[in-house]
mmCIF file of C-alpha atoms (C1' of nucleotides) in Angstrom:
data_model
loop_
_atom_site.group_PDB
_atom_site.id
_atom_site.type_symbol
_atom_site.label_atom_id
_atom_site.label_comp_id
_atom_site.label_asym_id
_atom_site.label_seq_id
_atom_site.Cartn_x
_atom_site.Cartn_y
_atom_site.Cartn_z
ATOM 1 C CA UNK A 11 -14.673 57.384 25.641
ATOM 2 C CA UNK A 12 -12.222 58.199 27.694
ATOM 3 C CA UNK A 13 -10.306 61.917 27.013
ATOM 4 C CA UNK A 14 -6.776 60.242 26.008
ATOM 5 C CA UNK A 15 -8.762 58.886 23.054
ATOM 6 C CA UNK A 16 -10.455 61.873 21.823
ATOM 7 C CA UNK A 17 -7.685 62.366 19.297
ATOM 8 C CA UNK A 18 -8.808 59.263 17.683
ATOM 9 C CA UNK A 19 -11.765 61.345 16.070
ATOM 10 C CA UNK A 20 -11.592 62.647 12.594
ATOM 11 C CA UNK A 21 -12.350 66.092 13.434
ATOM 12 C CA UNK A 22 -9.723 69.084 13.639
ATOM 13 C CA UNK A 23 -11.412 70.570 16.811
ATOM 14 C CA UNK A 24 -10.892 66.839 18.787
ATOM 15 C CA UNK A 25 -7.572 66.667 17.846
ATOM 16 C CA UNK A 26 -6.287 69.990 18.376
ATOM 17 C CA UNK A 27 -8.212 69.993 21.650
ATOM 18 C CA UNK A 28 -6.150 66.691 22.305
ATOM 19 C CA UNK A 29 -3.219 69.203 22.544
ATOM 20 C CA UNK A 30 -4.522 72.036 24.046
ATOM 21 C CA UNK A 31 -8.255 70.913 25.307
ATOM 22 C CA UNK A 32 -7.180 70.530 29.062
ATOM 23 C CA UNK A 33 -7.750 72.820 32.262
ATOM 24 C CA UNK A 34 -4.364 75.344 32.197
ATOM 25 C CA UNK A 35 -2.792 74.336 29.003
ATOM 26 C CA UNK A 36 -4.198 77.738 26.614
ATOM 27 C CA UNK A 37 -3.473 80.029 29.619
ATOM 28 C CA UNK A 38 0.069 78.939 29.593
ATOM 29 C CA UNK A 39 0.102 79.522 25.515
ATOM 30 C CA UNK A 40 -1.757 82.861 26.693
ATOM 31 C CA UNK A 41 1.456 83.465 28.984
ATOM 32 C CA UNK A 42 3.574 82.512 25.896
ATOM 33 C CA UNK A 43 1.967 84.560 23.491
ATOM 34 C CA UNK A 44 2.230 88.067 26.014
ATOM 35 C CA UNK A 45 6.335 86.790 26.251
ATOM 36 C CA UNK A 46 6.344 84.630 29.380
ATOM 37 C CA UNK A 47 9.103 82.296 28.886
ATOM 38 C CA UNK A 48 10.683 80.983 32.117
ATOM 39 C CA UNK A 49 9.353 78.108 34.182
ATOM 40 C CA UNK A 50 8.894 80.672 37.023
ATOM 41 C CA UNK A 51 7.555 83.406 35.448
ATOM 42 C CA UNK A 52 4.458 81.412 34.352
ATOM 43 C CA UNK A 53 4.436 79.612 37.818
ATOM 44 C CA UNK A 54 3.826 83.089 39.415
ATOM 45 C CA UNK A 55 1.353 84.572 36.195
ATOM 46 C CA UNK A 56 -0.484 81.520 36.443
ATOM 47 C CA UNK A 57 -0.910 80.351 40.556
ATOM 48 C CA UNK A 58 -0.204 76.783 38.682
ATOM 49 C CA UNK A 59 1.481 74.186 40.649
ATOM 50 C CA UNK A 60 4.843 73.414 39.897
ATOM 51 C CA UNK A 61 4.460 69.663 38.707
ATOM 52 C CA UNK A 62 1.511 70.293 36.415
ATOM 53 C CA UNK A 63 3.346 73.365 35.247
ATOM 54 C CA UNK A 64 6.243 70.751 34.634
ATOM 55 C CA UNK A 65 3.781 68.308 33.114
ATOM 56 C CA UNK A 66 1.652 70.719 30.606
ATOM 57 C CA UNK A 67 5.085 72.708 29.950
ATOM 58 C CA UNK A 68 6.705 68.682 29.011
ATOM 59 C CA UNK A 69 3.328 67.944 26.622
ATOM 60 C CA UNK A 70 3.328 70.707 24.801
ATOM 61 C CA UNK A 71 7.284 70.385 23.412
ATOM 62 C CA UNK A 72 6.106 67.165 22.740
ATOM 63 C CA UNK A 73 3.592 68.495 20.706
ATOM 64 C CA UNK A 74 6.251 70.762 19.086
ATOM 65 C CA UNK A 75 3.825 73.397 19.954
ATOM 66 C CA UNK A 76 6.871 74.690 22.599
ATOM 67 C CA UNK A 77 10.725 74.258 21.964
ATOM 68 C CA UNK A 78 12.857 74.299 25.199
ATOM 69 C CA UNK A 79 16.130 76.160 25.285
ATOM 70 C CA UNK A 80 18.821 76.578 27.460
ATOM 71 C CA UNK A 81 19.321 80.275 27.542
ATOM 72 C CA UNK A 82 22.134 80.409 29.932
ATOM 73 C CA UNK A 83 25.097 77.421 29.592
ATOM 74 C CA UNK A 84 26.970 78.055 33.082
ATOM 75 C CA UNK A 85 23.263 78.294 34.840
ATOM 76 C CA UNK A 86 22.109 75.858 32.996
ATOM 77 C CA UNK A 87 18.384 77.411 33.181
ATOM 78 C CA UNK A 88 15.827 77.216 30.540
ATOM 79 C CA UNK A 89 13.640 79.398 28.274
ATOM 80 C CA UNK A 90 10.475 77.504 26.531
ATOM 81 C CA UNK A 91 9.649 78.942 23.319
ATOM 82 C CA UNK A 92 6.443 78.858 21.061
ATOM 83 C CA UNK A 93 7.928 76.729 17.715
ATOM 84 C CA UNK A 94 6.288 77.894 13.766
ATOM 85 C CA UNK A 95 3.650 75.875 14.710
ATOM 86 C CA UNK A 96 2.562 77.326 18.529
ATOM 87 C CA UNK A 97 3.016 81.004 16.799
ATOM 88 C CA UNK A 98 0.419 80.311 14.553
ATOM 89 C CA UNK A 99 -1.692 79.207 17.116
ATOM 90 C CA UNK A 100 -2.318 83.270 17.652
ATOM 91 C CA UNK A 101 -5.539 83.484 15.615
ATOM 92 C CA UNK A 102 -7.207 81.234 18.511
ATOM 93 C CA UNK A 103 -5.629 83.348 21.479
ATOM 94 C CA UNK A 104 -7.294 86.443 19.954
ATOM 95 C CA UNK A 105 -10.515 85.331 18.996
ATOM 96 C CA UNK A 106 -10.509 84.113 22.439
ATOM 97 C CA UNK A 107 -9.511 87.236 23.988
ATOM 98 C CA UNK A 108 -12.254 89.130 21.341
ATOM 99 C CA UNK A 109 -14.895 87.121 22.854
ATOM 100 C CA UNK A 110 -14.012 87.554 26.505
ATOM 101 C CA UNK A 111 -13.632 91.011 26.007
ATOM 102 C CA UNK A 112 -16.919 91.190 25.116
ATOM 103 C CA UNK A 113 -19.049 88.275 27.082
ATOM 104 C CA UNK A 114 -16.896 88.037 30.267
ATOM 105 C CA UNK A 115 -15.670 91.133 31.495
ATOM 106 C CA UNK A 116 -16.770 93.648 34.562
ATOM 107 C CA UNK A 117 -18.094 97.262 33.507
ATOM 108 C CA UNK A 118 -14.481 98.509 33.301
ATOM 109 C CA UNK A 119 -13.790 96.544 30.229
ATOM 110 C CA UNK A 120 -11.203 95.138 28.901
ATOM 111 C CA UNK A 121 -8.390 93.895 30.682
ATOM 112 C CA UNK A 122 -5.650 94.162 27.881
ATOM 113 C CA UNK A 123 -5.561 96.247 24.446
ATOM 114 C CA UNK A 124 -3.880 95.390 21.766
ATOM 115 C CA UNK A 125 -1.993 97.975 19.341
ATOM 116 C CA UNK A 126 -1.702 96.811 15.812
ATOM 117 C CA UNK A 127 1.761 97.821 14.975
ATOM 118 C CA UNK A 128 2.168 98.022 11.472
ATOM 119 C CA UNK A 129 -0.996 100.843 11.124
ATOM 120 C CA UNK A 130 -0.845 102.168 14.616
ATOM 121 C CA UNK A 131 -4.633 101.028 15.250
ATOM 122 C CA UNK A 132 -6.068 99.812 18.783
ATOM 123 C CA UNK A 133 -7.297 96.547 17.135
ATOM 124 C CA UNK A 134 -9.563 93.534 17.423
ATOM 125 C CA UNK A 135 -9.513 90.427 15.205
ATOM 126 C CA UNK A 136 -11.946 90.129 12.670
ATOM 127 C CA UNK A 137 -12.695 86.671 11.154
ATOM 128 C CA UNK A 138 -13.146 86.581 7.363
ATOM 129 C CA UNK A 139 -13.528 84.656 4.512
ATOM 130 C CA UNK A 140 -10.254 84.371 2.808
ATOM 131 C CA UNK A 141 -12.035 84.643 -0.489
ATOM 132 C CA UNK A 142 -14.349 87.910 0.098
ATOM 133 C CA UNK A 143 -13.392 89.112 3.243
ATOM 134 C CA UNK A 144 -16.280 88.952 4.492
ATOM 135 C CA UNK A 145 -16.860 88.566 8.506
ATOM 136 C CA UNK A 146 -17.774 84.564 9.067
ATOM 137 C CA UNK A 147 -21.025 83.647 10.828
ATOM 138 C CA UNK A 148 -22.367 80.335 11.524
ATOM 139 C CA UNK A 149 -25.706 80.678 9.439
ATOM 140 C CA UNK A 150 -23.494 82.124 6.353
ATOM 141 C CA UNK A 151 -21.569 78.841 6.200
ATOM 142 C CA UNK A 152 -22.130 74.849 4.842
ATOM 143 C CA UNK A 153 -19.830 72.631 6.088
ATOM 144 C CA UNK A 154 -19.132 69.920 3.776
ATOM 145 C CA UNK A 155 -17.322 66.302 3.684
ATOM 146 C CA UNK A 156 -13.725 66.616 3.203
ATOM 147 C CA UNK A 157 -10.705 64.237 2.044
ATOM 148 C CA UNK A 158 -9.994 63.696 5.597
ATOM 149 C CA UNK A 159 -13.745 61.535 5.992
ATOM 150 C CA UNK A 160 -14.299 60.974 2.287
ATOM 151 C CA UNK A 161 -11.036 59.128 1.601
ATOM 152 C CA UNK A 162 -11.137 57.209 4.994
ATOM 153 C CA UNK A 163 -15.084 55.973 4.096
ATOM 154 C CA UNK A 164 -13.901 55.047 0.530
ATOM 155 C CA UNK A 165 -11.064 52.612 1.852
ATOM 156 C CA UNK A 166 -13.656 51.648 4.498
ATOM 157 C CA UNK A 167 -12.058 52.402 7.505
ATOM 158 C CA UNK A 168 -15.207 54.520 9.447
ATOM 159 C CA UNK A 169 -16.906 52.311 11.628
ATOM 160 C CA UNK A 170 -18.898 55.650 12.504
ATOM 161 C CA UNK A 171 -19.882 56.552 9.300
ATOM 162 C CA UNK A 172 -23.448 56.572 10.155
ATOM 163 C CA UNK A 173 -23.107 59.116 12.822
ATOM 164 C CA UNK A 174 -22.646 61.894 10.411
ATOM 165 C CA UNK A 175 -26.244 62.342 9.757
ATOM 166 C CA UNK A 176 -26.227 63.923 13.007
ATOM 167 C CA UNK A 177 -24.762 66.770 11.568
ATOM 168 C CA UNK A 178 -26.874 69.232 10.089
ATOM 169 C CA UNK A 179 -26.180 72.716 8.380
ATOM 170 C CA UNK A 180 -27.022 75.444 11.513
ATOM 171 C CA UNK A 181 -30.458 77.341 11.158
ATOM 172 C CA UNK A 182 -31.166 80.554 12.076
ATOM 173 C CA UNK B 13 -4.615 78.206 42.515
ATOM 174 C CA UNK B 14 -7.551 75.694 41.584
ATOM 175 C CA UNK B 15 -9.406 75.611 38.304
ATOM 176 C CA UNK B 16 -12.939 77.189 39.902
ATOM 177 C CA UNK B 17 -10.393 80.286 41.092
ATOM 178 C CA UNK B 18 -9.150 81.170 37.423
ATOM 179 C CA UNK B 19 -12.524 83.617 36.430
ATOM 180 C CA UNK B 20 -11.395 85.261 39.618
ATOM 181 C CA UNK B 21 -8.610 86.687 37.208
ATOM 182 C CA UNK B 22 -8.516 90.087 35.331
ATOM 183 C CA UNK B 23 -7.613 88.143 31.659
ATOM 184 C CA UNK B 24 -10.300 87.696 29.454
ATOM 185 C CA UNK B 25 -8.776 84.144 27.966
ATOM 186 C CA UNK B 26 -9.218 83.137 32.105
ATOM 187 C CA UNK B 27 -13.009 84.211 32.147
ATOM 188 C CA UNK B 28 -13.265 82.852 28.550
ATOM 189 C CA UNK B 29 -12.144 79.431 29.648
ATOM 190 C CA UNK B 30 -13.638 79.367 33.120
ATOM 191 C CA UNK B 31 -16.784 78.708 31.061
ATOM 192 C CA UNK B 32 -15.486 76.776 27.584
ATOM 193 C CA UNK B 33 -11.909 75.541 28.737
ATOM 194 C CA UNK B 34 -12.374 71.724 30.717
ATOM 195 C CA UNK B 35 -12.608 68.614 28.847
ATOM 196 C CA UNK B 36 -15.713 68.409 26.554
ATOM 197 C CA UNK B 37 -17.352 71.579 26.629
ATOM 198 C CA UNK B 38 -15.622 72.923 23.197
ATOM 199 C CA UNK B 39 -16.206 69.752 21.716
ATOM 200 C CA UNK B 40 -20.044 70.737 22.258
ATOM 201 C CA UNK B 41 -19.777 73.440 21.111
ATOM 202 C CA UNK B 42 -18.376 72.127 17.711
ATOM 203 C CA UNK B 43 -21.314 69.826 17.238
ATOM 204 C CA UNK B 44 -23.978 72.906 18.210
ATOM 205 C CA UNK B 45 -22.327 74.479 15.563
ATOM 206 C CA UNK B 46 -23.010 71.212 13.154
ATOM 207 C CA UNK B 47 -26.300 71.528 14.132
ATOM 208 C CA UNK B 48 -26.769 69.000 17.413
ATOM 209 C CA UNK B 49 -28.982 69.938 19.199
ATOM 210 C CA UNK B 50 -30.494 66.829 21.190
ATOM 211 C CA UNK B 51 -29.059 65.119 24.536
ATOM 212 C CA UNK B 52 -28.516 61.886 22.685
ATOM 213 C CA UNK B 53 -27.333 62.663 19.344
ATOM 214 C CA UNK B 54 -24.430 64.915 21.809
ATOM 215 C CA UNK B 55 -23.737 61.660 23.135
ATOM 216 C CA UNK B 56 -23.024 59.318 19.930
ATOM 217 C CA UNK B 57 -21.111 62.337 18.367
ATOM 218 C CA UNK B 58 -19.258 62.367 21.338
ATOM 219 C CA UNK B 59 -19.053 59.570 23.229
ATOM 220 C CA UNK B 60 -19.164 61.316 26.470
ATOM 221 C CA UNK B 61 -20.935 59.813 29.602
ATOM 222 C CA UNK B 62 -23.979 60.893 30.035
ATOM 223 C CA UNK B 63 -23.939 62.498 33.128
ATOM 224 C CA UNK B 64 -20.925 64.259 32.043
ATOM 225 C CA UNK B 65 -22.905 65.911 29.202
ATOM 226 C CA UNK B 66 -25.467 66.479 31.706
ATOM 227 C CA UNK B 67 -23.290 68.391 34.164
ATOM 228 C CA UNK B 68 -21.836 69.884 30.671
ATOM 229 C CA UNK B 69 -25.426 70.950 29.283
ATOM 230 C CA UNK B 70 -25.954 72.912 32.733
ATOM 231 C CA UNK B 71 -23.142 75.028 32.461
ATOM 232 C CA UNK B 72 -23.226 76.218 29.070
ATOM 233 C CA UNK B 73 -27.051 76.986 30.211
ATOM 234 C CA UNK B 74 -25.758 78.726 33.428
ATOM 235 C CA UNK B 75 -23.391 80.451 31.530
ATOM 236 C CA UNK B 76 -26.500 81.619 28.560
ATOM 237 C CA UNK B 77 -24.243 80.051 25.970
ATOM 238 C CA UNK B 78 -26.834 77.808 25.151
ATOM 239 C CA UNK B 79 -30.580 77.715 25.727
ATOM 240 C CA UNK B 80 -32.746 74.951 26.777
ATOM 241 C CA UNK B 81 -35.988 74.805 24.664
ATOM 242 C CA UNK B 82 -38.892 72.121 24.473
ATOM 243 C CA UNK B 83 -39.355 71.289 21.269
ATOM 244 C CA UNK B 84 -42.299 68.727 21.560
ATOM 245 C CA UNK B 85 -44.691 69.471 24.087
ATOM 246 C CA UNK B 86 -46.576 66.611 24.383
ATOM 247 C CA UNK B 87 -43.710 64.489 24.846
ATOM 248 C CA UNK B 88 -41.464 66.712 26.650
ATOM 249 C CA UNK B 89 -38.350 66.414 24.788
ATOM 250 C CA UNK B 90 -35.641 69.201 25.271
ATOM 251 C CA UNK B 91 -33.358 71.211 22.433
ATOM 252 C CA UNK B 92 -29.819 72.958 23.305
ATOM 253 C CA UNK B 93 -29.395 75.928 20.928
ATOM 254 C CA UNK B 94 -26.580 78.239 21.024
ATOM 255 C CA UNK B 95 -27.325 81.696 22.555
ATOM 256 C CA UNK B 96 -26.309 85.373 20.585
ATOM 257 C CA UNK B 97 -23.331 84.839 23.082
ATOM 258 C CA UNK B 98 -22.802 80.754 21.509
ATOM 259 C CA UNK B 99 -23.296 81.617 18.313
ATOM 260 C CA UNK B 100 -20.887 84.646 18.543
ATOM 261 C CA UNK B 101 -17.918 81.889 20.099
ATOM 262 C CA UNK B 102 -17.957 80.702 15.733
ATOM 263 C CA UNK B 103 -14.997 82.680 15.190
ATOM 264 C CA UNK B 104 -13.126 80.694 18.203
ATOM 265 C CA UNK B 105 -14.232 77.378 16.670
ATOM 266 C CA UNK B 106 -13.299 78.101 12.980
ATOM 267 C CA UNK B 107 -10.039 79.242 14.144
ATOM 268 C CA UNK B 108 -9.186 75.809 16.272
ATOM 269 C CA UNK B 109 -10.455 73.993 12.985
ATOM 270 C CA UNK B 110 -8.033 75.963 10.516
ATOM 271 C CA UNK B 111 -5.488 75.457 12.617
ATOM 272 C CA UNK B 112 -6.057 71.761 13.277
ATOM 273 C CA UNK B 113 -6.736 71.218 9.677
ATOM 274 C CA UNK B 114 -3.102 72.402 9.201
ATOM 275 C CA UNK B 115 -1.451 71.268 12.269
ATOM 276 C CA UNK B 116 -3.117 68.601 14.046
ATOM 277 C CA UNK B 117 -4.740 65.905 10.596
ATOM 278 C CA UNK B 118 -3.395 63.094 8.599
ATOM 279 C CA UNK B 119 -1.999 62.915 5.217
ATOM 280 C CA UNK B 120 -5.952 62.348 3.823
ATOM 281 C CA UNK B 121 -6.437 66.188 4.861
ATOM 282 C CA UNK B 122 -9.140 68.413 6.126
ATOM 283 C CA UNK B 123 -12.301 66.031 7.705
ATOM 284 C CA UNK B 124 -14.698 69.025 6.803
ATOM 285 C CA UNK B 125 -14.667 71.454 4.396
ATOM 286 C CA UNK B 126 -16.858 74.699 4.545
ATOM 287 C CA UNK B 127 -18.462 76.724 1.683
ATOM 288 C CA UNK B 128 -18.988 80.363 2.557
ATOM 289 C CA UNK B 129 -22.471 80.679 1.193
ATOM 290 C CA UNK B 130 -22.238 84.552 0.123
ATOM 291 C CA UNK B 131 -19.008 83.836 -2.212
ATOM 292 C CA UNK B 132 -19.754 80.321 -2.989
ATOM 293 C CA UNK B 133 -16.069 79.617 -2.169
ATOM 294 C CA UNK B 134 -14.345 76.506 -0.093
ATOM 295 C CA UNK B 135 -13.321 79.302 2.713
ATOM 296 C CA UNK B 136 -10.860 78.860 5.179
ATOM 297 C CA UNK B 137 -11.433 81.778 7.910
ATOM 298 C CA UNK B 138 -8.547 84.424 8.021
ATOM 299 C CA UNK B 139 -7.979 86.783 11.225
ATOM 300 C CA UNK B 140 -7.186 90.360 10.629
ATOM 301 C CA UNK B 141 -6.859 93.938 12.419
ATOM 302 C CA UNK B 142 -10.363 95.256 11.831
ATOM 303 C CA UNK B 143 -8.712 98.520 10.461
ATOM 304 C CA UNK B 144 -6.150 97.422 7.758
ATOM 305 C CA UNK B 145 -7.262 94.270 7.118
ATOM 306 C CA UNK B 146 -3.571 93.111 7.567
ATOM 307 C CA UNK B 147 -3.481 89.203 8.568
ATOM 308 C CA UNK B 148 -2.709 89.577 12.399
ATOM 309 C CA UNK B 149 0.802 87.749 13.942
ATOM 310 C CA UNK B 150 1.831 87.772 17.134
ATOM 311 C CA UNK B 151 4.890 89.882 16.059
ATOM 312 C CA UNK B 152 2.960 92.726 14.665
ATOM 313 C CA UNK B 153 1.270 93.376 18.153
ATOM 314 C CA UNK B 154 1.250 95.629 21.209
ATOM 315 C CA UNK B 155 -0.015 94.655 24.120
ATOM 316 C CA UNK B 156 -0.859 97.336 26.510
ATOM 317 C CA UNK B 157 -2.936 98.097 29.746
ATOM 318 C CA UNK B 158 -6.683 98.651 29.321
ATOM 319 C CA UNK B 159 -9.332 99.937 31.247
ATOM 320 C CA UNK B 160 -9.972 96.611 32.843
ATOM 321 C CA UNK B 161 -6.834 96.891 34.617
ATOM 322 C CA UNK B 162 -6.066 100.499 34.955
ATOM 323 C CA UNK B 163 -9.291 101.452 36.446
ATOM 324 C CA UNK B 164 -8.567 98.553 39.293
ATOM 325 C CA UNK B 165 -5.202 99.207 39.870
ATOM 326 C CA UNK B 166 -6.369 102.940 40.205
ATOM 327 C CA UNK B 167 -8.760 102.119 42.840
ATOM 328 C CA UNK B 168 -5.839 99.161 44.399
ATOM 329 C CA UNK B 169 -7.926 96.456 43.831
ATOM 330 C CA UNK B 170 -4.733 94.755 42.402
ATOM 331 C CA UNK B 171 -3.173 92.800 44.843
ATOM 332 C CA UNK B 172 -0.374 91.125 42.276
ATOM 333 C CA UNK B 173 -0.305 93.900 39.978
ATOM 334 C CA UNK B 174 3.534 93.590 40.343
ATOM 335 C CA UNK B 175 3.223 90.340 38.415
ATOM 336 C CA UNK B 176 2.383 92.585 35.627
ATOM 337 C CA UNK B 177 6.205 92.922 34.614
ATOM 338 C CA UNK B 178 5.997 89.466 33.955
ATOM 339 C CA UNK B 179 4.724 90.335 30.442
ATOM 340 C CA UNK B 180 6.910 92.043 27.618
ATOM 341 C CA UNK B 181 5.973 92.246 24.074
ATOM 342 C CA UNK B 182 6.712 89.079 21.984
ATOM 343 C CA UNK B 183 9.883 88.669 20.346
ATOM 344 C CA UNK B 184 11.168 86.857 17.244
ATOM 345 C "C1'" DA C 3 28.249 78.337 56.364
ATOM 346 C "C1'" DA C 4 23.682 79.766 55.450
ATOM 347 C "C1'" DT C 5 20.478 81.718 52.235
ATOM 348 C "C1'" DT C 6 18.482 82.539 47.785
ATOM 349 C "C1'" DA C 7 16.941 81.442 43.025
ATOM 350 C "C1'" DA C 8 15.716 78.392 39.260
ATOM 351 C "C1'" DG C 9 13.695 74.397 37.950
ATOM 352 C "C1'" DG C 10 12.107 70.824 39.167
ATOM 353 C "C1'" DT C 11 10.123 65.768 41.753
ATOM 354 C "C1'" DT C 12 7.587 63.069 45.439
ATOM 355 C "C1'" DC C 13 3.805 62.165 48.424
ATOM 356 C "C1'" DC C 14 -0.834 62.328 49.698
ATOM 357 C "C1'" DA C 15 -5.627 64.122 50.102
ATOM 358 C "C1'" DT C 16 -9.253 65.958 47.288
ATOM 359 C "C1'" DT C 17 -11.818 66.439 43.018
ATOM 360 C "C1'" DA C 18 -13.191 65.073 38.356
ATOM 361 C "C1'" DT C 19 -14.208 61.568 35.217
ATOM 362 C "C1'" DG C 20 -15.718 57.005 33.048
ATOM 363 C "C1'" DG C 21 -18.603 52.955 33.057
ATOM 364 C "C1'" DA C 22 -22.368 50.603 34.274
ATOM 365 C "C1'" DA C 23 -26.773 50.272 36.174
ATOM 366 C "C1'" DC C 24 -31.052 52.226 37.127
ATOM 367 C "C1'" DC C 25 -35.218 55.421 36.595
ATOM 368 C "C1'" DA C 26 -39.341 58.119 34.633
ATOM 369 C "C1'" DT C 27 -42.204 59.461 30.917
ATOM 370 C "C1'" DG C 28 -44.788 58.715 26.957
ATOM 371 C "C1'" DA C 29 -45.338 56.190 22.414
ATOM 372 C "C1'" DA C 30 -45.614 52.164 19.805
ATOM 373 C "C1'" DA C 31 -46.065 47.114 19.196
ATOM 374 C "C1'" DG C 32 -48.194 42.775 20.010
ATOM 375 C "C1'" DC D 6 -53.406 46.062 28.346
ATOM 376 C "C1'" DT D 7 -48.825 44.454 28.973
ATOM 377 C "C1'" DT D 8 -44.296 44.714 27.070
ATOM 378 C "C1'" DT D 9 -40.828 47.097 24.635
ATOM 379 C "C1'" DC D 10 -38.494 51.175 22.912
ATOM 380 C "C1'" DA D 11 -36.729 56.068 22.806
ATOM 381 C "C1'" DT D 12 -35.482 60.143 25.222
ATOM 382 C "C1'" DG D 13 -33.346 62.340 28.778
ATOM 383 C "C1'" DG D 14 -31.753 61.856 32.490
ATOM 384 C "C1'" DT D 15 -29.618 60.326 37.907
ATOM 385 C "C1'" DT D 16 -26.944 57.252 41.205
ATOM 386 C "C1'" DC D 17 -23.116 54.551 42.585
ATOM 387 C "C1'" DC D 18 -18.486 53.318 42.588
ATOM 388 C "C1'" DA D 19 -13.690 52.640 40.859
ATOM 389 C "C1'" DT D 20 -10.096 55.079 38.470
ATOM 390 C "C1'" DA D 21 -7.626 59.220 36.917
ATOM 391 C "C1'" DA D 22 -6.383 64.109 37.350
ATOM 392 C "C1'" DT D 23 -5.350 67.879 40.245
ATOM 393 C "C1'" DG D 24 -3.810 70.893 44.303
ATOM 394 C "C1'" DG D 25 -0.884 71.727 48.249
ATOM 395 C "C1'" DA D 26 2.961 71.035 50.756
ATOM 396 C "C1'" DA D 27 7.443 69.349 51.348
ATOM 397 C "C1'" DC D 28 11.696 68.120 49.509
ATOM 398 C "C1'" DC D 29 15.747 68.000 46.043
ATOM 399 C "C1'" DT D 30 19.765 69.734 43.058
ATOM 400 C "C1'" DT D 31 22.826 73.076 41.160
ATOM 401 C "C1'" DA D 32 25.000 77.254 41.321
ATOM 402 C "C1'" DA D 33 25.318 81.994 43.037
ATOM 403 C "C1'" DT D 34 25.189 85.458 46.794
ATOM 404 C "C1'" DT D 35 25.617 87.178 51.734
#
DNA sequence: AATTAAGGTTCCATTATGGAACCATGAAAG
DNA sequence: CTTTCATGGTTCCATAATGGAACCTTAATT
């Protein structure tokens, strides 16, 4: 399979990793996310070169993950823009950062903090169940068929089908 | 800058995706965490060459985010588990899958659903500041300076620490 | 008139990837 | 006891993605 077809898959990892999977394309939503918004800006932040910039920077507004605007009409120069739906994409960028923090930093720790404005707190991200609030782990959790399969096998249209007895629940 | 040069950066995402962000490796990840753990039931989840998932398989090993274990002795057959460090990457997973399951599926809906054992709920996974328990947004945060950085730029180990101005806090 | 800045595009060499074929080991089938 | 199958790979080669450098366009500044 080649990559192009990955979003082909019924599976919300493949196809958000359609968007986003690539080399460069979450450090420029990093860039986004700490307020980088100029073609040049993230040129310099990243060491990227200019016409992948151009080409991840073109994908994701097609993605309506980014929005281009023209921030200045006589210049006519650009600002890109995370959309509703690249905003929300923030839970990712700091469970990300709350791993690296932890796995894949030198001894003088982290690189960036993070102050939690509305109670003052130096803060990490905790993942929770939205029902108990308890923190998620892989052993605590069943993952089950959804609509998304179950519908799909119903009108017949996994060829695949089989290949979800691969999947078992996680053991300890 | 080339892609073997980012974990040469002071950003945890950078280090972070040094070792998870190419093509494929994520995608691995999501099936360790359904429970794969053989060479060739990677490859018909996947559909990945195999000496893609080879080269893939080495480098989560290198990196101790998975282990290599024999699992039949006589016949010499090999398991990939996740590590403490893999398993602790679930957060990072759950988070690309609620946001896919929102952003990125058809009108059928979610592919998996997942049943927090302790609650007995359908869960969806919910990121919050560890001390309020407020959902976390973009908007509500700070990002400042930590050690990682001030401790190198003290000793001037920060060649482009200039680029630093580059960043501003997020705005609506 | 020449230089600078922003925001690109074009060209080419290098690197990564996909597809197919091949290989080694041990078990099972005939 | 020879062939076939399953697992877990490696090798080879053509195609696709990427990096680096040079060049382009518009408008402002020196």
């Amino acid at each position: 399979m080649r990559w192009d077809e990955i979003d082909s898959q019924v599976c919300s990892v493949a196809r958000t990793l359609s968007m986003v999977g690539d080399r460069w394309t979450m450090l420029i939503l990093r860039d986004c996310f700490l307020g980088v918004t100029r073609f040049t800006d993230f040129q310099k932040s990243l060491g990227i070169t200019k016409h992948r910039l151009s080409d991840r920077l073109t994908k994701l507004v097609d993605s309506e993950i980014l929005k281009k605007q023209v921030y200045d009409t006589n210049y006519g120069r650009y600002e890109y823009k995370l959309t509703k739906k690249g905003l929300e994409f923030y839970p990712v960028m700091m469970s990300l950062v709350a791993w690296g923090d932890k796995w894949a930093t030198d001894e003088d720790g982290a690189p960036l903090e993070y102050i939690h404005k509305p109670c003052g707190n130096k803060m990490q991200v905790a993942t929770q169940c939205n029902h108990c609030d308890e923190p998620v782990t892989a052993f605590t959790i069943t993952p089950i068929l959804g609509p998304g399969i179950l519908e799909k096998a119903k009108r017949g249209e996994l060829v695949d089908f089989d290949n979800q007895d691969i999947y078992k629940s996680i053991k300890q």
